[in-house]
PDB file of C-alpha atoms in Angstrom:
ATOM      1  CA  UNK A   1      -5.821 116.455 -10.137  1.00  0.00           C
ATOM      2  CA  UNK A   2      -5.681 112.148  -9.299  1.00  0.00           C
ATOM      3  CA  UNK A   3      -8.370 111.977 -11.487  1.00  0.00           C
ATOM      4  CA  UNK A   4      -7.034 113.355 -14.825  1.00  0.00           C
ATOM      5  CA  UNK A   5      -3.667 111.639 -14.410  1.00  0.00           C
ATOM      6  CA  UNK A   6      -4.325 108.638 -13.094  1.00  0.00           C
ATOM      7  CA  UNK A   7      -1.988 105.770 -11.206  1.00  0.00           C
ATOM      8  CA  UNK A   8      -3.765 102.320 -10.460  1.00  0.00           C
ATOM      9  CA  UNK A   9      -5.209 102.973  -7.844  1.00  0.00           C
ATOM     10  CA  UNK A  10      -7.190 105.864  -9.325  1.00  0.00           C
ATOM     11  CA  UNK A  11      -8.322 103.866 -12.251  1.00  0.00           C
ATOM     12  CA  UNK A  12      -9.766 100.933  -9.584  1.00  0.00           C
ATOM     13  CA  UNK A  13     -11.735 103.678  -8.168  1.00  0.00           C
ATOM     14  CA  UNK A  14     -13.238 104.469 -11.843  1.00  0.00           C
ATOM     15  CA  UNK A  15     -14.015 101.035 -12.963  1.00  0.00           C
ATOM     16  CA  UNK A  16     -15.120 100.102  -9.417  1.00  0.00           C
ATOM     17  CA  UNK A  17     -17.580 103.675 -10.272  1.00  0.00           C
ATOM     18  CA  UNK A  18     -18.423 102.377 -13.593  1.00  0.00           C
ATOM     19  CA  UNK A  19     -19.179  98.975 -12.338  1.00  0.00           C
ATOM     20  CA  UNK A  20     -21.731  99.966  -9.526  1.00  0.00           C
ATOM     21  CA  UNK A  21     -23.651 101.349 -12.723  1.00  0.00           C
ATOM     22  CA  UNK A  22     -25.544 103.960 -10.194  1.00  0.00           C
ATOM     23  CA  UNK A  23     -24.303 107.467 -10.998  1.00  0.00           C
ATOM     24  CA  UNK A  24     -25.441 108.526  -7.378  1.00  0.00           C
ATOM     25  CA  UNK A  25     -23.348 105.334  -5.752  1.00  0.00           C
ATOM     26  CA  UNK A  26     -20.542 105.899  -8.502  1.00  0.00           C
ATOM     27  CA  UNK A  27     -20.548 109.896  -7.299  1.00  0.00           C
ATOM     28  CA  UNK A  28     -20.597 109.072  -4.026  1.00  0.00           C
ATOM     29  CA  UNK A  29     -17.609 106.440  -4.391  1.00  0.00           C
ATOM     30  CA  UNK A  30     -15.206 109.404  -6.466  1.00  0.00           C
ATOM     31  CA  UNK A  31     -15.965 111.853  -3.411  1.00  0.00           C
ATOM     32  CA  UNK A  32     -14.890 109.863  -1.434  1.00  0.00           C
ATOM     33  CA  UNK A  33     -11.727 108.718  -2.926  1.00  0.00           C
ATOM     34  CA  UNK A  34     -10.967 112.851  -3.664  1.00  0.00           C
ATOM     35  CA  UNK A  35     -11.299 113.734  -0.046  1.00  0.00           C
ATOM     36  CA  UNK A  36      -9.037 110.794   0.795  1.00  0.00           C
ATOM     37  CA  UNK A  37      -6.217 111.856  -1.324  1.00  0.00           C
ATOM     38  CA  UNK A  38      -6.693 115.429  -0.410  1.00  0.00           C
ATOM     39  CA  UNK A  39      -4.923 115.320   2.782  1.00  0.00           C
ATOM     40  CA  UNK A  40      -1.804 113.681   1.679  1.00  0.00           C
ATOM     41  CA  UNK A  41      -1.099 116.176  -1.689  1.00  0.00           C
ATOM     42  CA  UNK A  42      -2.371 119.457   0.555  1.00  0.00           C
ATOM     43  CA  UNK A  43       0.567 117.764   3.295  1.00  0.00           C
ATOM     44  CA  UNK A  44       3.071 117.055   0.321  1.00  0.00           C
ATOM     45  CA  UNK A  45       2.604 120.761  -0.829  1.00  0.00           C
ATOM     46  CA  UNK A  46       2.591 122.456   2.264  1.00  0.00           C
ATOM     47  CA  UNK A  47       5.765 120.875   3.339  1.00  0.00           C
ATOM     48  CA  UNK A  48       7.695 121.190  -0.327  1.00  0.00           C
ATOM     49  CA  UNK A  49       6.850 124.937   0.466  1.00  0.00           C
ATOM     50  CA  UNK A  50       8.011 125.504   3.929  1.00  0.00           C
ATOM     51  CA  UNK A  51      11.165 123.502   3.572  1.00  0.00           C
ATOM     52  CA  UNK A  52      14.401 125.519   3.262  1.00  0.00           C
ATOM     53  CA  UNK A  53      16.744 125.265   0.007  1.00  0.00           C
ATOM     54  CA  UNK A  54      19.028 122.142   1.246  1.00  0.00           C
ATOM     55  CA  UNK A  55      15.840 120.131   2.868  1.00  0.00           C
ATOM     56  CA  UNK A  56      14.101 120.742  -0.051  1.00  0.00           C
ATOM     57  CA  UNK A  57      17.006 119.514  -2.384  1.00  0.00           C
ATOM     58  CA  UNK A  58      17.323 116.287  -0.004  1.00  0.00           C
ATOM     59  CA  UNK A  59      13.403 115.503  -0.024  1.00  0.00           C
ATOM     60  CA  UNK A  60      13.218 115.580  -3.876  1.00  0.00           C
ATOM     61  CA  UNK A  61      16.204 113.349  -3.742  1.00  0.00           C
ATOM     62  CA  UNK A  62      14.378 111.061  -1.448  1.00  0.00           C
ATOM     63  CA  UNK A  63      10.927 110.871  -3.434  1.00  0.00           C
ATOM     64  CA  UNK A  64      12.771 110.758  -6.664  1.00  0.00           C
ATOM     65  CA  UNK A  65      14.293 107.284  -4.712  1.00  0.00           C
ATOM     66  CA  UNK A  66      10.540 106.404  -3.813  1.00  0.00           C
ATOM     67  CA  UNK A  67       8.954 106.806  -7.020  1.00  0.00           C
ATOM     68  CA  UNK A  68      11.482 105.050  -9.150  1.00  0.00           C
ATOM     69  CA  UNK A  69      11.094 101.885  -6.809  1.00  0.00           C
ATOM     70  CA  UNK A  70       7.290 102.147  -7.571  1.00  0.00           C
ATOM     71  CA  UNK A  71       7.670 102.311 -11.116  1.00  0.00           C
ATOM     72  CA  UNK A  72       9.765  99.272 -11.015  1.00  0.00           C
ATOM     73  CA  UNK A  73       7.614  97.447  -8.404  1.00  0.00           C
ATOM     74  CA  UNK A  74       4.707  98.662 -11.375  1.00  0.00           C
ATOM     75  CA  UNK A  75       7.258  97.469 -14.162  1.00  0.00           C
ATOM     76  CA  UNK A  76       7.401  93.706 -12.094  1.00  0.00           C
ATOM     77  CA  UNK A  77       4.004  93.374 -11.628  1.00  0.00           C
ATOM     78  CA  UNK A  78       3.289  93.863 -15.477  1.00  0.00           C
ATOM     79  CA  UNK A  79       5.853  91.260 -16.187  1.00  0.00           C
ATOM     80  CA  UNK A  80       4.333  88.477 -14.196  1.00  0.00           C
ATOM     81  CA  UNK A  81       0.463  90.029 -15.444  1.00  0.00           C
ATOM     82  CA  UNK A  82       1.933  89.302 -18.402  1.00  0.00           C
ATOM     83  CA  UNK A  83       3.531  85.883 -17.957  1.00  0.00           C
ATOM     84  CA  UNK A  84       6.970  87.206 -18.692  1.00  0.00           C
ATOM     85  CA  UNK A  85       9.374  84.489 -17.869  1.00  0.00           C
ATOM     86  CA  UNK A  86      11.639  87.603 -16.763  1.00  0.00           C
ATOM     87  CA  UNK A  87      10.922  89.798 -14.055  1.00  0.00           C
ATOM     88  CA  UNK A  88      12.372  90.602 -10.609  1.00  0.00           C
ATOM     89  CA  UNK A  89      10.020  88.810  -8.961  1.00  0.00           C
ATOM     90  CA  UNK A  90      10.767  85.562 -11.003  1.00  0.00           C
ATOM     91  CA  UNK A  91      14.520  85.504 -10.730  1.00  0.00           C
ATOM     92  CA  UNK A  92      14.246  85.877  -6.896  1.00  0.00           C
ATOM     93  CA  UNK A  93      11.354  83.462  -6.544  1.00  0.00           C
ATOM     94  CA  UNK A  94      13.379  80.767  -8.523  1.00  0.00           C
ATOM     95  CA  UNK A  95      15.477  80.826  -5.893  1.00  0.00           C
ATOM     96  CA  UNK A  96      13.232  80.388  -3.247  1.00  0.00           C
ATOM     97  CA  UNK A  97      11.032  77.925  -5.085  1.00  0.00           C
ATOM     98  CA  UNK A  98      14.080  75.325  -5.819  1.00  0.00           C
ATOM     99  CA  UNK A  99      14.785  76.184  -1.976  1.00  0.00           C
ATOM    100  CA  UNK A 100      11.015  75.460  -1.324  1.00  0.00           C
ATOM    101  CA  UNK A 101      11.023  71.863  -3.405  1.00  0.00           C
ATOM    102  CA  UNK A 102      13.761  70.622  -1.847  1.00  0.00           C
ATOM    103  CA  UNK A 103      12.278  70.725   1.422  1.00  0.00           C
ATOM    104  CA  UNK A 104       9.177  69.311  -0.127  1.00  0.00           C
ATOM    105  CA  UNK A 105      10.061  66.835  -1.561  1.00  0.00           C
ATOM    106  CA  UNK A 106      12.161  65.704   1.929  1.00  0.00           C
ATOM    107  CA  UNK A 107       9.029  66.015   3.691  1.00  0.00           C
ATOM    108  CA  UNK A 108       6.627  64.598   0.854  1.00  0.00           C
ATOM    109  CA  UNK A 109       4.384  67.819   1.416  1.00  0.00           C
ATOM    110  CA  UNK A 110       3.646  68.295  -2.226  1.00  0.00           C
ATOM    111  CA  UNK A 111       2.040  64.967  -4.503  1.00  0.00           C
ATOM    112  CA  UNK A 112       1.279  64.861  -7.970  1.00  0.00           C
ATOM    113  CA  UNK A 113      -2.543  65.446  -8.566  1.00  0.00           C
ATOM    114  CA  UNK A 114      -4.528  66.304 -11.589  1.00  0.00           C
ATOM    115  CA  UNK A 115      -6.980  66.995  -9.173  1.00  0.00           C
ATOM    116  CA  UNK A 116      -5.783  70.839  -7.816  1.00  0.00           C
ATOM    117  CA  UNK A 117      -7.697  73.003  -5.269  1.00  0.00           C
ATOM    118  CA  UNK A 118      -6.581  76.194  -5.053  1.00  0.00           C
ATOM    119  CA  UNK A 119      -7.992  78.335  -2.309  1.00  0.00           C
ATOM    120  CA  UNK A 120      -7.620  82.604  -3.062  1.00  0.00           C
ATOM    121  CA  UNK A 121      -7.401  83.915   0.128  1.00  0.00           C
ATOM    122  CA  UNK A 122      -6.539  87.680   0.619  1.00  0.00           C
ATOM    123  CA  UNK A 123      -3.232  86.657   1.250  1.00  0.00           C
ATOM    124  CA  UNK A 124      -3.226  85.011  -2.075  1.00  0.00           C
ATOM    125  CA  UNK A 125      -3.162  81.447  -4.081  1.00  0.00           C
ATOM    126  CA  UNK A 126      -3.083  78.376  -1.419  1.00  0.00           C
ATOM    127  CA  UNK A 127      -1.419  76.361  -2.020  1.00  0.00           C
ATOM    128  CA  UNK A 128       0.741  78.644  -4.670  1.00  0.00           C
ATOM    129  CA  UNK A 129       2.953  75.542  -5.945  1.00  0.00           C
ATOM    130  CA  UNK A 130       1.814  72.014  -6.748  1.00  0.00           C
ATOM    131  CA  UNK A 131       2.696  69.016  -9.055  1.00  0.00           C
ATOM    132  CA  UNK A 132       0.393  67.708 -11.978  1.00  0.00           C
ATOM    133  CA  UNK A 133       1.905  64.886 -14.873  1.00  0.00           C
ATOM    134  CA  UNK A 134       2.565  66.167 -18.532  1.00  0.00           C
ATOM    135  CA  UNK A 135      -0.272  65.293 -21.437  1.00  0.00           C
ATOM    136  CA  UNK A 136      -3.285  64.269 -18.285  1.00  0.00           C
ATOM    137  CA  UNK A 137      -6.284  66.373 -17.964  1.00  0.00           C
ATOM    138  CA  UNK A 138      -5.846  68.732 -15.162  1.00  0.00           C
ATOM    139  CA  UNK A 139      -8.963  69.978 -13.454  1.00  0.00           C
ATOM    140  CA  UNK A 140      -8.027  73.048 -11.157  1.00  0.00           C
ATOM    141  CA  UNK A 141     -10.576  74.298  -8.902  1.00  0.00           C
ATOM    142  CA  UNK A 142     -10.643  77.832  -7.868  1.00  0.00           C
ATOM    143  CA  UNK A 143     -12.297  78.806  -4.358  1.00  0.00           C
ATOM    144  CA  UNK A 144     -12.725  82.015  -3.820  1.00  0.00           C
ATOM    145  CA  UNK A 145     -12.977  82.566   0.251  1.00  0.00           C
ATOM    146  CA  UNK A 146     -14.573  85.857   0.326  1.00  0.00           C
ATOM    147  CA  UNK A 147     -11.825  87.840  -1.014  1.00  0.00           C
ATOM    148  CA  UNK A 148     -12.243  91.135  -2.110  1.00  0.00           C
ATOM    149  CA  UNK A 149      -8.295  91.744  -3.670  1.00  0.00           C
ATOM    150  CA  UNK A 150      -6.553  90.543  -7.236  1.00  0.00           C
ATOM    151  CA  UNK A 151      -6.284  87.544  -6.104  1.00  0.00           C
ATOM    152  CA  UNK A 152      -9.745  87.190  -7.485  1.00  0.00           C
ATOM    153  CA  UNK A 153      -8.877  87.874 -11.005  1.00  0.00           C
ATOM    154  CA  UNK A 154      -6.748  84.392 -11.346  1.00  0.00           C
ATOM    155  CA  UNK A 155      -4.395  84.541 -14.769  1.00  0.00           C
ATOM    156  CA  UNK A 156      -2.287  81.401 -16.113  1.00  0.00           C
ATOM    157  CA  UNK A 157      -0.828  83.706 -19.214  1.00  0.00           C
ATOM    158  CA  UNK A 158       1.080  81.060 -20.904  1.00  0.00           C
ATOM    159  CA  UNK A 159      -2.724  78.883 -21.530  1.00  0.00           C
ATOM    160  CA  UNK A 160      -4.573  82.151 -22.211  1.00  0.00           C
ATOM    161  CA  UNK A 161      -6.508  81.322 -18.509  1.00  0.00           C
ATOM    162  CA  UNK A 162      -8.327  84.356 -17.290  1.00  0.00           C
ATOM    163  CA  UNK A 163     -10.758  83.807 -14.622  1.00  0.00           C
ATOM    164  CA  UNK A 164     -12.544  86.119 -12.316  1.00  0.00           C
ATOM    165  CA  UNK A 165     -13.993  84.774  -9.296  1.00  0.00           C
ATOM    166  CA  UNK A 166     -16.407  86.287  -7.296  1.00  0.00           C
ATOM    167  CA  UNK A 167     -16.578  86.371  -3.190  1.00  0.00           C
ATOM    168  CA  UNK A 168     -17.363  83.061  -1.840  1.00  0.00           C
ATOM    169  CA  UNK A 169     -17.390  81.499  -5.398  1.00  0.00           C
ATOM    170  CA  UNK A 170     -15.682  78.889  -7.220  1.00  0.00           C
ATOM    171  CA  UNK A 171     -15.185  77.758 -10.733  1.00  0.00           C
ATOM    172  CA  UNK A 172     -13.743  74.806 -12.141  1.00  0.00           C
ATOM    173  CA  UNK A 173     -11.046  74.742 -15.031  1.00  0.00           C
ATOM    174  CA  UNK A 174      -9.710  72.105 -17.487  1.00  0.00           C
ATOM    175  CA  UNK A 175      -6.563  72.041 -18.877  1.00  0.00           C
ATOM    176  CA  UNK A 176      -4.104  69.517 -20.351  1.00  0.00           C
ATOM    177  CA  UNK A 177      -0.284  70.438 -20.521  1.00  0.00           C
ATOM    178  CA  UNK A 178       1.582  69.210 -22.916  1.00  0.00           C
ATOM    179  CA  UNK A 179       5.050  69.700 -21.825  1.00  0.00           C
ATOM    180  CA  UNK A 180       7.325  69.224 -18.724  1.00  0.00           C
ATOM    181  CA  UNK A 181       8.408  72.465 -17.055  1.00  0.00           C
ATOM    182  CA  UNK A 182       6.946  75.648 -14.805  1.00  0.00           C
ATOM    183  CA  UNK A 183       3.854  77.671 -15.649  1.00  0.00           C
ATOM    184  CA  UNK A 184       3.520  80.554 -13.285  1.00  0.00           C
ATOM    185  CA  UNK A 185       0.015  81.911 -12.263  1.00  0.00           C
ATOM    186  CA  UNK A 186      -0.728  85.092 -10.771  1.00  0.00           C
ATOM    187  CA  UNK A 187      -3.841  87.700 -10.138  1.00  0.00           C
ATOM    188  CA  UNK A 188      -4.175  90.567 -12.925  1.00  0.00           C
ATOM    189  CA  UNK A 189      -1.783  92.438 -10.962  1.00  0.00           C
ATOM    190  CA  UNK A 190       1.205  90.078 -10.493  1.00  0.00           C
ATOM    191  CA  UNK A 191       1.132  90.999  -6.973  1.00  0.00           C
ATOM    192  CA  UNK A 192      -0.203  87.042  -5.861  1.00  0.00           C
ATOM    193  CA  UNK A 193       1.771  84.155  -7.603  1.00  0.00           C
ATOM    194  CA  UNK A 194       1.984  80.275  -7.921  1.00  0.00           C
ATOM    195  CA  UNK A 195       3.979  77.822  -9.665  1.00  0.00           C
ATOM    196  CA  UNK A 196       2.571  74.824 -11.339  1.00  0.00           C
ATOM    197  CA  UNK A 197       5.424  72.005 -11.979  1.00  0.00           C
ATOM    198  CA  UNK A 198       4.337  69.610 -14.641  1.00  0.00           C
ATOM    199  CA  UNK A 199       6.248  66.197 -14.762  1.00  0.00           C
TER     200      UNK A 199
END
């Protein structure tokens, strides 16, 4: 049943099928996804089913809690795909980044450069904030250290930046901005972030 009504993680599993472009290896990587997912919706079922009247009134209670706070964890993650300037994730952040550059700029740990490495680790975008001057050629480069997660799919929405980089990979962009303010970053799942502060 995952497969006709997909979530996200389905739908990886299909284009990660697709993209082997094998139908034996795609097969193969389906199977195996089914058989995971099999135990947990045979558990869910059997325990819906053997739960009395007031149990089962509290656990729907309790995964109707659950799944609303992973549609709006979904919801968030759009927003920042999308470069949204609002988003839960962005109102708390600005918070903690203002927290973040004051410290900073105590202890001089960020300079401006419009020469940026950015290292995607599977922990995400290091570092995720740094400084480059308004209307100066930035060039950013991207080193991918053999991570397998979003953070490989690198996004600056407001310049139209979409970049996908491979395992142990880099590529270099060029961009000038032309005005003074934040431009977020993100993977293609808003899950991994960054801030770049032009001044």
């Amino acid at each position: 049943m995952t497969i006709f009504i997909p979530c996200g993680t389905t739908i990886a599993m299909e284009a990660m099928a697709i993209s082997s472009t094998n139908v034996l290896t795609g097969g193969i990587i389906m199977a195996v996804f089914v058989l995971g997912t099999v135990p947990l919706f045979l558990g869910m079922g059997f325990l819906t089913s053997i739960l009395g009247e007031t149990l089962k009134t509290k656990f729907f209670k309790v995964a109707a809690i659950i799944l609303i706070y992973f549609g709006l964890t979904s919801i968030n993650g759009a927003l920042i795909a999308l470069g949204s300037p609002l988003s839960f994730s962005t109102i708390t952040d600005n918070l903690q980044i203002n927290n973040n550059k004051s410290s900073e700029k105590l202890n001089n740990e960020v300079s401006i450069s419009q020469n940026v490495t950015i290292e995607i680790t599977s922990q995400g975008y290091f570092p995720n904030y740094i400084k480059v001057k308004k209307g100066s050629p930035v060039t950013l480069k991207l080193i991918n250290k053999n991570t397998y997660s979003c953070a490989s799919a690198f996004r600056i929405p407001s310049l139209g930046i979409s970049e996908n980089i491979q395992p142990n990979q880099e590529k270099t962009i060029i961009f000038t901005p032309q005005k003074s303010g934040e431009i977020p970053f993100s993977c293609s799942m808003g899950m991994y972030r960054g801030v770049i502060e032009v001044l």
